[in-house]
PDB file of C-alpha atoms in Angstrom:
ATOM      1  CA  MET A  70      59.675 -20.435  75.423  1.00 89.00           C
ATOM      2  CA  PRO A  71      62.857 -20.309  74.636  1.00 94.00           C
ATOM      3  CA  LEU A  72      65.728 -18.810  76.317  1.00 97.00           C
ATOM      4  CA  VAL A  73      67.802 -15.959  74.902  1.00 98.00           C
ATOM      5  CA  VAL A  74      70.769 -14.764  75.780  1.00 98.00           C
ATOM      6  CA  THR A  75      70.889 -11.526  78.039  1.00 98.00           C
ATOM      7  CA  GLU A  76      74.487 -11.003  78.938  1.00 98.00           C
ATOM      8  CA  VAL A  77      78.144 -12.336  78.020  1.00 98.00           C
ATOM      9  CA  VAL A  78      79.719 -13.481  80.778  1.00 98.00           C
ATOM     10  CA  ARG A  79      83.281 -14.233  79.637  1.00 98.00           C
ATOM     11  CA  PHE A  80      84.831 -16.008  77.098  1.00 97.00           C
ATOM     12  CA  GLU A  81      87.154 -18.921  77.719  1.00 97.00           C
ATOM     13  CA  ALA A  82      90.041 -20.814  76.664  1.00 96.00           C
ATOM     14  CA  LEU A  83      89.721 -25.179  76.745  1.00 96.00           C
ATOM     15  CA  PRO A  84      92.535 -27.200  77.099  1.00 95.00           C
ATOM     16  CA  LEU A  85      93.820 -29.263  73.924  1.00 92.00           C
ATOM     17  CA  GLU A  86      92.062 -31.944  75.083  1.00 92.00           C
ATOM     18  CA  ALA A  87      88.462 -30.737  74.970  1.00 93.00           C
ATOM     19  CA  ARG A  88      86.039 -30.438  72.155  1.00 91.00           C
ATOM     20  CA  GLY A  89      86.768 -27.183  70.557  1.00 91.00           C
ATOM     21  CA  SER A  90      89.365 -24.318  71.813  1.00 94.00           C
ATOM     22  CA  ARG A  91      86.660 -21.071  73.202  1.00 95.00           C
ATOM     23  CA  ARG A  92      83.540 -21.248  74.449  1.00 96.00           C
ATOM     24  CA  VAL A  93      81.366 -18.330  75.568  1.00 97.00           C
ATOM     25  CA  ILE A  94      79.444 -18.325  79.168  1.00 98.00           C
ATOM     26  CA  VAL A  95      76.208 -16.220  78.827  1.00 98.00           C
ATOM     27  CA  ARG A  96      73.506 -15.348  81.578  1.00 98.00           C
ATOM     28  CA  TRP A  97      70.184 -16.603  80.116  1.00 98.00           C
ATOM     29  CA  SER A  98      66.966 -15.331  80.023  1.00 98.00           C
ATOM     30  CA  ASP A  99      65.706 -16.725  83.094  1.00 98.00           C
ATOM     31  CA  GLY A 100      69.219 -16.014  85.283  1.00 98.00           C
ATOM     32  CA  SER A 101      70.825 -19.303  84.957  1.00 98.00           C
ATOM     33  CA  VAL A 102      74.337 -19.211  83.351  1.00 98.00           C
ATOM     34  CA  GLY A 103      76.021 -21.487  81.484  1.00 97.00           C
ATOM     35  CA  GLU A 104      78.241 -22.495  78.110  1.00 97.00           C
ATOM     36  CA  ALA A 105      76.573 -21.081  74.985  1.00 96.00           C
ATOM     37  CA  LEU A 106      78.619 -22.003  72.460  1.00 94.00           C
ATOM     38  CA  ARG A 107      81.268 -24.101  71.714  1.00 93.00           C
ATOM     39  CA  TRP A 108      84.215 -23.593  68.690  1.00 91.00           C
ATOM     40  CA  TYR A 109      87.785 -24.238  67.251  1.00 90.00           C
ATOM     41  CA  ASP A 110      88.741 -20.743  67.036  1.00 87.00           C
ATOM     42  CA  ASP A 111      90.876 -20.847  64.045  1.00 85.00           C
ATOM     43  CA  GLU A 112      87.542 -22.230  62.200  1.00 83.00           C
ATOM     44  CA  VAL A 113      85.163 -20.030  63.077  1.00 84.00           C
ATOM     45  CA  LEU A 114      85.001 -16.303  64.536  1.00 85.00           C
ATOM     46  CA  VAL A 115      82.192 -15.027  67.399  1.00 92.00           C
ATOM     47  CA  SER A 116      81.870 -11.654  69.111  1.00 93.00           C
ATOM     48  CA  GLU A 117      79.658 -10.893  71.745  1.00 95.00           C
ATOM     49  CA  GLY A 118      77.181  -9.328  69.226  1.00 95.00           C
ATOM     50  CA  ASP A 119      77.004 -11.985  67.866  1.00 94.00           C
ATOM     51  CA  VAL A 120      75.558 -14.398  71.016  1.00 96.00           C
ATOM     52  CA  LEU A 121      73.741 -11.523  72.468  1.00 97.00           C
ATOM     53  CA  GLY A 122      69.935 -11.652  72.239  1.00 97.00           C
ATOM     54  CA  LYS A 123      69.929 -15.172  70.702  1.00 97.00           C
ATOM     55  CA  THR A 124      68.590 -18.674  71.615  1.00 97.00           C
ATOM     56  CA  GLN A 125      70.289 -21.551  71.554  1.00 93.00           C
ATOM     57  CA  THR A 126      68.654 -22.685  68.238  1.00 95.00           C
ATOM     58  CA  GLU A 127      70.515 -19.646  66.569  1.00 96.00           C
ATOM     59  CA  LEU A 128      73.683 -20.304  68.092  1.00 95.00           C
ATOM     60  CA  ARG A 129      73.431 -23.674  66.807  1.00 90.00           C
ATOM     61  CA  GLN A 130      72.487 -22.197  63.643  1.00 93.00           C
ATOM     62  CA  LEU A 131      75.176 -19.396  63.293  1.00 91.00           C
ATOM     63  CA  HIS A 132      77.950 -21.600  64.139  1.00 84.00           C
ATOM     64  CA  GLY A 133      76.630 -23.940  61.276  1.00 85.00           C
ATOM     65  CA  ARG A 134      76.958 -21.377  58.644  1.00 86.00           C
ATOM     66  CA  ARG A 135      80.406 -20.423  59.746  1.00 79.00           C
ATOM     67  CA  ASP A 136      81.104 -23.627  59.689  1.00 76.00           C
ATOM     68  CA  ARG A 137      80.112 -24.649  56.535  1.00 77.00           C
ATOM     69  CA  ASP A 138      82.123 -21.215  55.319  1.00 73.00           C
ATOM     70  CA  TRP A 139      84.760 -21.961  56.698  1.00 71.00           C
ATOM     71  CA  LEU A 140      85.315 -25.317  55.218  1.00 68.00           C
ATOM     72  CA  ARG A 141      84.345 -24.190  52.447  1.00 77.00           C
ATOM     73  CA  GLY A 142      87.137 -21.446  51.731  1.00 75.00           C
ATOM     74  CA  ASP A 143      83.846 -18.418  51.884  1.00 60.00           C
TER      75      ASP A 143
END
């Protein structure tokens, strides 16, 4: 069974040399805590409501859709 985000622990800014400028740290349904998603905040907007209840696959799909929309100018 895939892990699901049960709680957003924090959003973090990343250093300039990192891949991405923001990330979200979450608690997964198995109790573990870790990074769920990383993105560039000038291209993609992510909020707590976007993350809660999602699997890793759903989060990748969300990021892909939003990134594609940004590239298309939608």
